[in-house]
Each structure stands twice: as C-alpha cells, then as structure tokens.
Coordinates of C-alpha atoms in Angstrom, one line a residue:
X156 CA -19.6 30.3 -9.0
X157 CA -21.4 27.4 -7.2
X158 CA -24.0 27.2 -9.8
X159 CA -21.6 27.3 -12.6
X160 CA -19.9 24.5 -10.7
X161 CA -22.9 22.5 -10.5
X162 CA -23.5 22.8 -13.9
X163 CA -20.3 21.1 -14.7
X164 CA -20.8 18.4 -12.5
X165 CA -24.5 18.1 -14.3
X166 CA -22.5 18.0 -17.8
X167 CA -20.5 15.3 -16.8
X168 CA -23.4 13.2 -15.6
X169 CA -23.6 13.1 -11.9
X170 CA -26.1 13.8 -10.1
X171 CA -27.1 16.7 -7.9
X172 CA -27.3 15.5 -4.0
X173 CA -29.6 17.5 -1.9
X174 CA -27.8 16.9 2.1
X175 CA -29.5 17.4 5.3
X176 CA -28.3 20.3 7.0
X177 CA -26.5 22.5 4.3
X178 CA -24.4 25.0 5.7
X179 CA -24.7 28.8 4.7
X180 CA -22.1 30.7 3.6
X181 CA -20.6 32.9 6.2
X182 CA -21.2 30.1 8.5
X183 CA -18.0 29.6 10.8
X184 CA -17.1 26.1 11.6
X185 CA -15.2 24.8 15.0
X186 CA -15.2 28.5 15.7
X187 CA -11.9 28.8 13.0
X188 CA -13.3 27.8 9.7
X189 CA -15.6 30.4 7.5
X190 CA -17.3 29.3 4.1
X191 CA -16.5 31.6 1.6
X192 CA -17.9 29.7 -1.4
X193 CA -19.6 26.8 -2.3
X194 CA -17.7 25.0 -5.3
X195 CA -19.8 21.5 -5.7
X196 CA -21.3 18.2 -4.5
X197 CA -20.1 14.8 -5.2
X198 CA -21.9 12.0 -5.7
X199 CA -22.3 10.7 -2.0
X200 CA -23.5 14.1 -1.0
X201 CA -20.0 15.7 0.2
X202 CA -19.9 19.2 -0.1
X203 CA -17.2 21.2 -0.9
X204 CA -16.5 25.0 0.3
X205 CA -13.6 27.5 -0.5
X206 CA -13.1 28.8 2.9
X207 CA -10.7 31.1 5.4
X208 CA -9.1 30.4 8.5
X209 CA -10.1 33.3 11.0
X210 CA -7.2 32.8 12.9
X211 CA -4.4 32.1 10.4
X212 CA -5.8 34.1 7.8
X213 CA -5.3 31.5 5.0
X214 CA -7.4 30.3 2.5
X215 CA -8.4 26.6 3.4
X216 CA -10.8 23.9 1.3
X217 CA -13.4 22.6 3.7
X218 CA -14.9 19.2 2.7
X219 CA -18.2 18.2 4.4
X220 CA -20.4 14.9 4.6
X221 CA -23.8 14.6 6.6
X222 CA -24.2 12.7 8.8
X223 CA -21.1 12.4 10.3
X224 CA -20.1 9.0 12.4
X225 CA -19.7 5.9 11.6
X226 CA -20.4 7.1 8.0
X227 CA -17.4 9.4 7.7
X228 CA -15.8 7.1 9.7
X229 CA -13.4 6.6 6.3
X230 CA -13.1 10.2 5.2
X231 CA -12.0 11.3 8.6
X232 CA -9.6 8.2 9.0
X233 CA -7.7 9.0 5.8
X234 CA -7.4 12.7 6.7
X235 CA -5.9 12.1 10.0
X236 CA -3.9 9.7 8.4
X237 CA -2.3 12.1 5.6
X238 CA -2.2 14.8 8.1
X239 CA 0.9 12.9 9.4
X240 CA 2.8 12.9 6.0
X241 CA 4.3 16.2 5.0
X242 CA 5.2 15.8 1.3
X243 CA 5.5 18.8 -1.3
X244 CA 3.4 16.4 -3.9
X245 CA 0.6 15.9 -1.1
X246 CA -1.7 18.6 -0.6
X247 CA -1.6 19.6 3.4
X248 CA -4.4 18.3 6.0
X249 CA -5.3 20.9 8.3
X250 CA -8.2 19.4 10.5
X251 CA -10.3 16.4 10.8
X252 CA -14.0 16.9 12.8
X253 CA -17.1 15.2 14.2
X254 CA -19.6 16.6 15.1
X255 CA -21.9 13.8 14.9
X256 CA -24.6 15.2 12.5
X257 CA -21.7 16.5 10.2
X258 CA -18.0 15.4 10.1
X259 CA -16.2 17.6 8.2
X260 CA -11.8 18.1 6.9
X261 CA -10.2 21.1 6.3
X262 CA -7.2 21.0 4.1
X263 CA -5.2 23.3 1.6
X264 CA -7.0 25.4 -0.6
X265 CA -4.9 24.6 -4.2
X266 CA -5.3 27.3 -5.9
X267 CA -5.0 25.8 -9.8
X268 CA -6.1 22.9 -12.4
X269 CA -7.1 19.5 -12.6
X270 CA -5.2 17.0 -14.9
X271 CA -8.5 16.3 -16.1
X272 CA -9.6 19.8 -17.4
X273 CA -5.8 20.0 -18.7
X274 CA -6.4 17.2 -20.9
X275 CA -9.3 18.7 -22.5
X276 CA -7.7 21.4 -23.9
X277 CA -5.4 18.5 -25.5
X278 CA -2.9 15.7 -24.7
X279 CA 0.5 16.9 -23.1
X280 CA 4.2 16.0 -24.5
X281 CA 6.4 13.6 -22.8
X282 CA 8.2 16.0 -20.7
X283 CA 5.3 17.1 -19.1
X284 CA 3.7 14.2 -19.0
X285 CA 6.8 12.3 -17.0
X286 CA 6.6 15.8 -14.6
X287 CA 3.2 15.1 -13.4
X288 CA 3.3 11.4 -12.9
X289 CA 6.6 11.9 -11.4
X290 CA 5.2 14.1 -9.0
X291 CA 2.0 12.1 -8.2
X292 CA 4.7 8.7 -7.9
X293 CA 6.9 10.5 -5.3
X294 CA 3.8 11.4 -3.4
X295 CA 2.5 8.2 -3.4
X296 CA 5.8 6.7 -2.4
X297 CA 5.9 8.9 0.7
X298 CA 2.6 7.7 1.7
X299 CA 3.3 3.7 0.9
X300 CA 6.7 4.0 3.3
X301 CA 4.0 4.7 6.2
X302 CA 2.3 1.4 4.9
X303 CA -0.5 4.2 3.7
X304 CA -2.1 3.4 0.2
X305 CA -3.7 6.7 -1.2
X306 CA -6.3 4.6 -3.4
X307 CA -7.8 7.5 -5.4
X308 CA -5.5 8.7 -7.9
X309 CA -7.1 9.6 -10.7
X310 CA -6.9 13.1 -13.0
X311 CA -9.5 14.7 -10.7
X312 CA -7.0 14.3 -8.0
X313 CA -3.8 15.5 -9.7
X314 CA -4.1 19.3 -9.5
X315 CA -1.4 21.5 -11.3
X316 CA -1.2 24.8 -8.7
X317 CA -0.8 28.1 -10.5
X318 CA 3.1 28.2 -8.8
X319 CA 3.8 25.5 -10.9
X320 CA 3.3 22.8 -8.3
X321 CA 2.0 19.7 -8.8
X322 CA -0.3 18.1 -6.0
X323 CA -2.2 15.1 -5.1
X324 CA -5.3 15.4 -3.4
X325 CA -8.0 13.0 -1.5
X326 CA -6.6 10.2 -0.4
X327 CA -8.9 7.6 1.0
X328 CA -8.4 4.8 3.9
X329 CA -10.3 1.5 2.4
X330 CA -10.0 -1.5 2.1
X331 CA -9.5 -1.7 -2.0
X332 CA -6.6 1.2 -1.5
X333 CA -3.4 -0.8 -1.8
X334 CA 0.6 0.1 -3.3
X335 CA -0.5 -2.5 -6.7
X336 CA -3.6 0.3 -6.9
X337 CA -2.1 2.7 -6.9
X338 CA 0.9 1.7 -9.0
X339 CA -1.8 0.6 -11.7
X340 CA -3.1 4.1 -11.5
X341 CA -0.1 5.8 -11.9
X342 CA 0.2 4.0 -15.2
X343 CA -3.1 5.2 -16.0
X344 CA -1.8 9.2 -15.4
X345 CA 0.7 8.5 -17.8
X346 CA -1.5 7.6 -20.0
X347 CA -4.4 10.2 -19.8
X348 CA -1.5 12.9 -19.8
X349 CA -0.1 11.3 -23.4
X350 CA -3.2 10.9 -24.9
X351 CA -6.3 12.8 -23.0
X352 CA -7.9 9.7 -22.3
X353 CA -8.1 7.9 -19.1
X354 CA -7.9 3.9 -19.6
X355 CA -10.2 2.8 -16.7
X356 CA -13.6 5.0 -17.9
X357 CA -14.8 1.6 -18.7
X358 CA -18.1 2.1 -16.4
X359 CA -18.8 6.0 -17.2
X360 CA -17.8 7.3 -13.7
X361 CA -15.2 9.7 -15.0
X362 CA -15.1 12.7 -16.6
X363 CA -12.5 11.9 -18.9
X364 CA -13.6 9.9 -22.0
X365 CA -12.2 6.4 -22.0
X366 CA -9.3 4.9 -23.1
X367 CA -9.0 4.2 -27.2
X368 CA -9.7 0.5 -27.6
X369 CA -9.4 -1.7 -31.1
X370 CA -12.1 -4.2 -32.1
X371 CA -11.3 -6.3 -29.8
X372 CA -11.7 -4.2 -27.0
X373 CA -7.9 -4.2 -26.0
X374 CA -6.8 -0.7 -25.2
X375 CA -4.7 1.1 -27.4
X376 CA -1.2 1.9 -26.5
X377 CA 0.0 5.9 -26.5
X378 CA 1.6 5.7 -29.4
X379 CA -1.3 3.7 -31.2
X380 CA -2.8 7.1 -30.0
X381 CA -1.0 10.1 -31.2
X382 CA 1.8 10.1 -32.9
X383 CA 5.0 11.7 -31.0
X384 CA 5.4 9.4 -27.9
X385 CA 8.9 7.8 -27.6
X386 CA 8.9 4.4 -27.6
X387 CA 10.6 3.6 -24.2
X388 CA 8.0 5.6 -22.8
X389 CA 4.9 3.8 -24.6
X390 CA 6.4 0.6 -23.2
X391 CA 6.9 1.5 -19.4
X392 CA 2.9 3.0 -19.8
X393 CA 1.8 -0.5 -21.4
X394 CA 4.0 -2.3 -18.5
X395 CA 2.6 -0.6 -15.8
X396 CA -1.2 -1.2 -17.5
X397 CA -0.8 -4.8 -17.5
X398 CA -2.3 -7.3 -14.7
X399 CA -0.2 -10.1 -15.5
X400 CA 3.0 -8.0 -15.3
X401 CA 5.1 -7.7 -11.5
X402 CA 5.1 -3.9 -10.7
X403 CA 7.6 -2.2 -9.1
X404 CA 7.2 -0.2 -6.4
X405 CA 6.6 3.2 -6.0
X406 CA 10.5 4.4 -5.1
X407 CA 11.9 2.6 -8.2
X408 CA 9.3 3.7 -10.0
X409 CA 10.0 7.5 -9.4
X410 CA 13.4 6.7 -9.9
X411 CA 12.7 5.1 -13.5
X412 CA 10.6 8.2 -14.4
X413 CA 13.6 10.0 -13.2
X414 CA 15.6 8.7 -15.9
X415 CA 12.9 9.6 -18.5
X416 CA 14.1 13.5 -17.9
X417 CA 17.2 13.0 -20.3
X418 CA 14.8 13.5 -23.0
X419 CA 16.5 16.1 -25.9
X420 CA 14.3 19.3 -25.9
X421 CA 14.8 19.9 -29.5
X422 CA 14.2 15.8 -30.1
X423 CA 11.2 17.0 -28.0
X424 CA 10.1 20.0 -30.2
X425 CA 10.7 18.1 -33.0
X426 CA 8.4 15.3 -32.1
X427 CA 5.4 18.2 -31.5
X428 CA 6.3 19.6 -35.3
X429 CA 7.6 23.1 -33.6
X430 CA 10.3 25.0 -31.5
X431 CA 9.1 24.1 -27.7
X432 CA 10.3 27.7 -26.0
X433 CA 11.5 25.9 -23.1
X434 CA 13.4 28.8 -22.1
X435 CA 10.2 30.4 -21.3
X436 CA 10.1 27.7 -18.3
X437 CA 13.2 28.4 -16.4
X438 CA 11.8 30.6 -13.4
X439 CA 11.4 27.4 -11.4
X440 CA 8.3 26.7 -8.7
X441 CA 9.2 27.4 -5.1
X442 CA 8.7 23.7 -4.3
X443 CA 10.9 20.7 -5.2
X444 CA 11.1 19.4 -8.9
X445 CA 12.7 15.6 -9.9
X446 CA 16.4 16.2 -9.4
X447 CA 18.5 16.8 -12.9
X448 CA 21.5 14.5 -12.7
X449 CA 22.5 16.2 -16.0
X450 CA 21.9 18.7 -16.7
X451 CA 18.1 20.7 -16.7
X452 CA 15.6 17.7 -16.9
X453 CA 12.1 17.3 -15.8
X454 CA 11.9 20.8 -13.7
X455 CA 10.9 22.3 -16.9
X456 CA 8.1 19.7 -17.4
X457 CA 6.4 21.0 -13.9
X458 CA 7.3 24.7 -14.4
X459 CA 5.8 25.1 -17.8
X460 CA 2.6 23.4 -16.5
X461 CA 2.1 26.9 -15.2
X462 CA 1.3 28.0 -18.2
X463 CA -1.2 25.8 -18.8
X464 CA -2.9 26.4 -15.2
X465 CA -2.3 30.1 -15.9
X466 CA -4.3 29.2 -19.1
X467 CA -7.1 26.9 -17.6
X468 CA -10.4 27.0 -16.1
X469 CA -10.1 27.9 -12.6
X470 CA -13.8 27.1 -12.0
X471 CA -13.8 22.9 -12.2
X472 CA -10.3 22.9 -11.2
X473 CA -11.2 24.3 -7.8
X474 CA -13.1 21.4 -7.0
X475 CA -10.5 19.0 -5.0
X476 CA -11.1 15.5 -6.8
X477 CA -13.6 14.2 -9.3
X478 CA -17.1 15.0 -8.1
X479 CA -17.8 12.0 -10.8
X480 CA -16.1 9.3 -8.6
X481 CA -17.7 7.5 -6.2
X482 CA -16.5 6.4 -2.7
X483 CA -16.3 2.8 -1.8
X484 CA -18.3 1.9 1.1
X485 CA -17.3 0.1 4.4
X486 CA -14.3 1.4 5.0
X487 CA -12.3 0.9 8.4
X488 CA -11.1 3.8 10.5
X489 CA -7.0 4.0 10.5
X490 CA -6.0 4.0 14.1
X491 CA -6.3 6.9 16.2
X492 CA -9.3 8.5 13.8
X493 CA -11.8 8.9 17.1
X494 CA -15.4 10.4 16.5
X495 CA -17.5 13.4 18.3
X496 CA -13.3 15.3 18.7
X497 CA -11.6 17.3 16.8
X498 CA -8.1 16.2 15.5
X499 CA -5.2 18.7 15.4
X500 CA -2.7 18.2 13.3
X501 CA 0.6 19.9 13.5
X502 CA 1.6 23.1 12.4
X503 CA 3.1 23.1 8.8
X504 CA 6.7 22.6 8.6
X505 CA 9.4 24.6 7.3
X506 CA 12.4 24.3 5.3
X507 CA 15.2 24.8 7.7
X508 CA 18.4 26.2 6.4
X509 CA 21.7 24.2 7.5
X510 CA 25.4 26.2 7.9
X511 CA 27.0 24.3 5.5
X512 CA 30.1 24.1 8.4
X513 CA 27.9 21.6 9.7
X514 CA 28.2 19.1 7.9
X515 CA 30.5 16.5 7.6
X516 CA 30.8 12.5 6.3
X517 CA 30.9 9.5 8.5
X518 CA 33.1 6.9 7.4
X519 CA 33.6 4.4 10.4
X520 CA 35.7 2.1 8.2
X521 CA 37.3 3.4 5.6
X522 CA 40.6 5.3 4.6
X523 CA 38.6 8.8 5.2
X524 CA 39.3 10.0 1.7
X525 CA 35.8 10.5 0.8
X526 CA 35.3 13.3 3.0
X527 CA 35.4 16.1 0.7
X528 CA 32.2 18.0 -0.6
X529 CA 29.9 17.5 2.3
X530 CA 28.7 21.0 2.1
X531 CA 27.2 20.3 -1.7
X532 CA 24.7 18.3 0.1
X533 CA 23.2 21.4 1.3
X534 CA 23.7 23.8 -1.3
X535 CA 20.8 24.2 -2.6
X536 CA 21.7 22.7 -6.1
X537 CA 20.9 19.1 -6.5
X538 CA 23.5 18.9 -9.6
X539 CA 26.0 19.4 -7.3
X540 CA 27.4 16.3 -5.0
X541 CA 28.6 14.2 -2.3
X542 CA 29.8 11.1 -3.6
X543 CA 31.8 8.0 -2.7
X544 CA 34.5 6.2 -4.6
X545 CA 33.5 3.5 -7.2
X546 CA 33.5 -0.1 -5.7
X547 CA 33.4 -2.9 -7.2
X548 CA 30.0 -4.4 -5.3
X549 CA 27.2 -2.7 -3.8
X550 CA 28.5 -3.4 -0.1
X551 CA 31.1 -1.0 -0.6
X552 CA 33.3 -3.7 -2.1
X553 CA 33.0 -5.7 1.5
X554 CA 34.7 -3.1 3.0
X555 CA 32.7 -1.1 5.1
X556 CA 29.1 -1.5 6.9
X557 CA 27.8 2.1 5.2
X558 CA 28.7 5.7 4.8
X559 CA 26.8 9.1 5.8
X560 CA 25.8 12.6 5.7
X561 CA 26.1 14.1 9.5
X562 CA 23.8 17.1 10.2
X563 CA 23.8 19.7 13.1
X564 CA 21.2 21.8 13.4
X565 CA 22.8 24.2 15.4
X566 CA 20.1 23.2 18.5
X567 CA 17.7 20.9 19.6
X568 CA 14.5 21.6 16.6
X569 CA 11.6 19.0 15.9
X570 CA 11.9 17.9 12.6
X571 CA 9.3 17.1 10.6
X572 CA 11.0 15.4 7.2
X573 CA 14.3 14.6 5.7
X574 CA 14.3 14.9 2.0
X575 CA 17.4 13.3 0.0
X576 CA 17.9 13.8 -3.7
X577 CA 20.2 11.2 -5.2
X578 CA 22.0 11.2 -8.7
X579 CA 21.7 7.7 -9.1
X580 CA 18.3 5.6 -7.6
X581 CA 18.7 1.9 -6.1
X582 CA 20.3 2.4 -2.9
X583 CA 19.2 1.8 0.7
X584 CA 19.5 4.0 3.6
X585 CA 18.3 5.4 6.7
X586 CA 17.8 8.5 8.9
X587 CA 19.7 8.1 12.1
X588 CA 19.4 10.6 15.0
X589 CA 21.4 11.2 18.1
X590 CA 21.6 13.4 20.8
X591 CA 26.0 14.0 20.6
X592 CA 28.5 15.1 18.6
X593 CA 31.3 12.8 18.9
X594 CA 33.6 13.8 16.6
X595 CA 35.0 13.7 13.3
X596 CA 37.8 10.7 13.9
X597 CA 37.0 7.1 12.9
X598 CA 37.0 6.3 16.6
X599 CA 34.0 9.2 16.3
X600 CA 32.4 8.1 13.4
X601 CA 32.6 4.6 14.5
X602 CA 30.8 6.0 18.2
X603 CA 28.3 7.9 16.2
X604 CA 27.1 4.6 13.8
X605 CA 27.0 2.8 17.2
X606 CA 25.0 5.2 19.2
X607 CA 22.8 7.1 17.0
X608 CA 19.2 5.7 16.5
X609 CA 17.6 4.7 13.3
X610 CA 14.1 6.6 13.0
X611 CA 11.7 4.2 11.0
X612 CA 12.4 1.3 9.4
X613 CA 15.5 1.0 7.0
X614 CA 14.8 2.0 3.2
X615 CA 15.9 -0.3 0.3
X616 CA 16.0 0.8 -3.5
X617 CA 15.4 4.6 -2.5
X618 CA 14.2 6.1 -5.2
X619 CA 16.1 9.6 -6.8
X620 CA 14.4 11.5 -4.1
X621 CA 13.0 10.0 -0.9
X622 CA 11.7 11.6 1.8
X623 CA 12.3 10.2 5.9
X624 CA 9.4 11.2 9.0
X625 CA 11.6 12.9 11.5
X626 CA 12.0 11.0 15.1
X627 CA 9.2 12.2 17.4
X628 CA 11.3 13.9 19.8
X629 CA 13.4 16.9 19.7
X630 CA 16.5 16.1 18.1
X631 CA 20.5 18.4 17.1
X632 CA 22.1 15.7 15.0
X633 CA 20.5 13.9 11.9
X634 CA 22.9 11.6 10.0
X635 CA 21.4 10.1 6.4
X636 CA 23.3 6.9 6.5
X637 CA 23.8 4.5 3.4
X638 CA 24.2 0.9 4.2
X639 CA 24.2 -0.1 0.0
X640 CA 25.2 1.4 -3.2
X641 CA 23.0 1.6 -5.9
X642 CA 24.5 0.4 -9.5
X643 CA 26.0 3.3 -12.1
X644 CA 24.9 2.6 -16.0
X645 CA 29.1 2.8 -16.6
X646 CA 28.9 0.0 -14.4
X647 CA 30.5 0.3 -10.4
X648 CA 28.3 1.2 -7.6
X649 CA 29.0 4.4 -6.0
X650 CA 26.1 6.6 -4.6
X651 CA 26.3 10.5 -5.3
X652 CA 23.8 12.8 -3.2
X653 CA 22.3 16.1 -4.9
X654 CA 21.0 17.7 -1.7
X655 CA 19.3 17.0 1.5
X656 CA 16.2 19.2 3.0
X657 CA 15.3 19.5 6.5
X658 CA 12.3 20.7 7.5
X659 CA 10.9 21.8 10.9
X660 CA 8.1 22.3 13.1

C-alpha cells in the first residue's frame, strides 16, 4: 500500500522526501500508538501512518515530522488548538507530542475519500455540491467562533467518510490562516465540486487541474463550465471568488448554503439529463446533516456521497490532506502548545440524550403564551419546532430582553458542546449555565436570566446550525437564550428551533 501511495504522490508531481529517523512499522509510539501502515510523505518530509491505539483499540492516523521543536512548533500548535473544538465536520485530535527529534499528532483515522479524487471521477450536481461545502462552512465556523482560522481548506482536506460524513482535516496555526482565507476557500470548494477544477492551481501545487480561464486569463464561472449549474448558485460561487467583493462570515454563510437545499430533485434530475434515484439516499449518516426547514433538503446531498466513497479509491483518499501542498513556514505556536510534553486532550464526547420533561421556555417578560412545544427541541427531528410569535422587529417588538430553551440534565455532567439547529438563520444567542432551578413562573424565569452565566461570548447572525463550547465546569442547567430574531422571507421576525444536541464528556 505505501508504495502504491508513493506512486501517486510521484504522479502528481511531488517529490519523495527521505527523513531522518523513519519509524518501522510495528513501532509503538508514547507507549499507546502502533504503525500499522505507512500511507505517504508530503512535501516537507511529514509522514503519515495508519495506526491503532493499544489501549483504546481504535484505529488512529498518526502524522509525523522530524525533527521535532521549534520546527513543528506550528503543526503541534494547531493540533492542540483543534483538539479543543468538537465539531461533527472536524475530524477529532487525539494527541499532540515532542519528543525533540520527532514531534508527532495522532488524530482520527477517516476511513473514506478525498474531494479531490471524487472530482476525478467527474464534477458533482448542485445538491451535492452545497452538502460538502456546507459541511466544510459549518466546520469552519465552529473554529472561527474560537477566533481559530483553519487556513488549509482545500479538496485534499475535505474527506467524504464511507458513513456518509463529511470531514475537514489539517488545520494549520499561521500566520496567513485568517476567516477572509478561508471564506475565499470555501468559494473555491464550491467550485471544484461543480466543475472538477480547483480555481487557485495557478502555481502547480495541487493535484487538481486548475481552474478553466478565457483568453484573458479571467477564470471561468461554473456555469461557463458545464452546463447544469443554477444560476443563483453560479453567482454566490463568483461572489465569494472575488477580492474586491465584502464576504460574509462563516455562520451566514452556512446559513445561505442552507437555503440552497430547496432545490427540486426532479428540477435536479432534469438538469443532469436523468432520473437522480434519490430515494436510494434516505438511510441517513449517524452524524448531523444541514437542517431541512421543508421538507428533505441537503441530507440527501451528504448521504448519497456514500456512494461515491463506497465507489472510490480508498488508497489516495487515506492520505489526510494533499501531500501536494506545501506548509508555510514561520508559524507561531497558539498558546499552551509546550515542547518535549505530551498534550492530552479530552476524551471524545458524547451525545447525551435529554427527558424531554426537562425542558421548558424562559420568557421573563412576556404573556407566557409561547410556552408550548419545548420538547420538539429535543426530539430528535429538526423539522419539528419551538417557535415564538411573529413581532414586528427583531427585538421582540421592544417588548422583551430575549427568550430561551431551559435544559436539565438530570445531574451535574461536563458538557462538551451545544448544538442548535434553527429553521430560519440571522439571529443571535447565547449559552447560559447555572447551577439552580428556579422555577417556571416569570418571577423564575426573570431569576434564571439574572443569575445564570453566559459561557463565551454572545453570538450574532447564528447561522442554521451553530454549535456553543460548554462552560469548563461541571454544570445541571443549560439555557440557549435568544436575545434577537432573525428576519422570516414572509416578512416578521420570529425564530423557530429544529433541535438542540448536548453532548458530554
């Protein structure tokens, strides 16, 4: 497998690396971590390894760079760093080391494709194509409310698993990483998925053959491309390509894809010149999909990417991120990224399940008749909701300070993330923890807004599904609290909330 691997990397023009001190297989690493497989070099030299944890008894990816140091001082800064974010989109960061002649990470082992060996075998509808950079945008906005950038998003980076997932890998701590990057990039997804080209290949560094250009050199838009692509589509992918053009950030963003997921599927089939079986798609993936307002949207864009990974390569799609990309050099360490130690992340979270008897609305100001249909907030179904009344501004007409969603977990449990799904994107919120129940009276509710304390900083224009840190202590009572509606297209500004996820240490 590792020479087959290597030969890939050699057809795509990179060359091989020969490292100091290359580890055999069988070798067992921080006395945990055995190399199962060689997969590939990049082009600094980092090696990658299919491996096993001895003690878990999971499969693990273990990325290594020689020496270690200073000069992994970057690799091992954005590890620790996404180690902290637990995101469905993000693949999971098990272990940052130094050992001073070798640093090495050990992360999940995706077992699946690359967008950029999807492409080869042809460009991808617009369904699909919205379900991948949907996914990649909510990931990216996870990381850019910790005031992370991931600066490497690229299609060697967005791996479809074979469950159906979608995850983005190898995210990296520089100083060129910033949310405009990023944004840009995500742009740039879009595009590669429509058209199998990727619009920065400019220099040769990617695999992926660059992006159609006319005489002049100006890039081509989707639609110049292939025929098929709807035009409000084409436009948001020429928008976002543009350097003279404001972006938005990452939460509206995944809100605007969102929208995209009202597509017709037989407007859909008709536009690929067949019947799209999307019936075929329906068993969904175990993790979260974009939320479907109305009806079955984009979870059938991400669920029947597993055929395609079922279909693909596994070979080149093992390796985690483009070995054709370089690194950019002179990175800072993020805080807290120490040398010559070994960093231990937390275990990985669960989904914790919440008695739907334990939950209830907080309205401190109001005539409590919105207090019906908490428990659809924890249903499981995201089409089904929690909303408030209509008003005629996005203060709640002036007449209140906010509304919630109170949560008790039954005990005291470390939580990890809060995920909310909203129908409608655009309004701002915040998590809220406290360590009482006071009640289900306004006097109560009024107590609980007073007394409970906000985790983070406050969230404006939360996109259709955004996902809060938990506090860092142990905490019973979560409230997701909405301080401004977000506007309805029948105009009004109520906010309606599909479901909310709690996971746990």
């Amino acid at each position: 497998m590792a020479e087959l691997d290597e030969g890939l990397q050699a057809s795509r023009g990179v060359p091989q690396v020969l490292t100091f001190g290359t580890p055999s297989v069988g070798e067992i690493l921080a006395e945990r971590y055995q190399l199962e497989e060689h997969i590939g070099n990049d082009s600094l030299g980092r090696q990658l390894y299919r491996g096993i944890d001895v003690i878990l008894r999971r499969p693990v990816a273990v990325v290594l760079r020689y020496p270690g140091g200073e000069s992994a001082k970057e690799m091992l800064a954005a590890a620790v760093a996404a180690s902290r974010i637990v995101h469905p989109h993000l693949v999971g960061v098990y272990d940052a080391i130094d050992e001073g002649v070798r640093a090495y990470v050990v992360r999940e082992w995706v077992d699946g494709i690359a967008l950029r060996d999807i492409v080869a075998q042809g460009p991808l509808d617009a369904g699909r194509s919205v379900a991948i950079a949907w996914a990649v945008t909510d990931a990216v906005a996870s990381l850019h409310g910790t005031g992370m950038a991931h600066g490497n998003v690229h299609p060697g980076t967005v791996l479809v698993a074979h469950d159906g997932r979608v995850v983005l890998t190898d995210a990296r701590a520089d100083d060129g990483a910033t949310p405009e990057t990023d944004i840009r990039a995500i742009g740039a997804i879009l595009y590669c998925a429509l058209t199998g080209y990727w619009p920065h290949a400019e220099a040769g560094s990617y695999s992926v053959p660059d992006g159609v250009r006319d005489s002049s050199g100006a890039l081509q838009s989707p639609r110049q491309v292939r025929a098929g692509v709807p035009a409000h589509l084409d436009s948001l992918v020429a928008d976002l390509l543009n350097g003279e053009l404001p972006l938005p950030s990452a939460e509206s963003l995944a809100g605007e894809l969102a929208s995209f997921g009202s597509f017709d599927e037989e407007d859909m089939a008709a536009e690929e010149g067949g019947r799209v079986d999307f019936d075929a798609f329906d068993s969904a993936a175990a993790s979260p999909v974009p939320p479907k307002p109305a009806g079955r949207k984009l979870a059938v864009g991400v669920v029947g990417l597993l055929v395609l990974a079922l279909a693909g390569t596994l070979a080149a799609a093992r390796v985690l991120g483009d070995p054709a990309t370089p690194e950019t050099p002179g990175a800072s360490a993020a805080p807290n990224a120490s040398t010559s130690q070994q960093v231990k992340p937390p275990g990985q979270p669960v989904e914790f399940k919440i008695d739907p008897s334990k939950v209830r609305i907080v309205d401190p100001q109001g005539s409590r008749s919105e207090l019906k249909d908490a428990d659809n907030t924890v249903d499981g179904n995201p089409t089904t909701v929690w909303k408030t009344d209509r008003y005629t501004k996005a203060d709640f007409g002036g007449k209140k300070s906010g509304m919630g969603v109170w949560i008790d977990l039954g005990e005291a449990k470390q939580v990890s993330s809060v995920q909310v799904i909203l129908q409608t994107p655009g309004a701002d919120g915040e998590l809220r923890y406290g360590d009482a129940d006071l009640g289900s009276t306004t006097q109560g509710d009024q107590a609980t807004v007073q007394q409970y304390q906000v985790v983070g900083q406050p969230r404006q224009s939360m996109g259709a599904t955004m996902l809060f840190n938990g506090p860092e202590q142990k905490t019973r009572y979560l409230m997701v609290w909405i301080t401004k509606l977000p506007k309805e297209s029948s105009g009004g500004y109520r906010v309606a909330i599909g479901e909310i996820t709690v996971r746990v240490q």
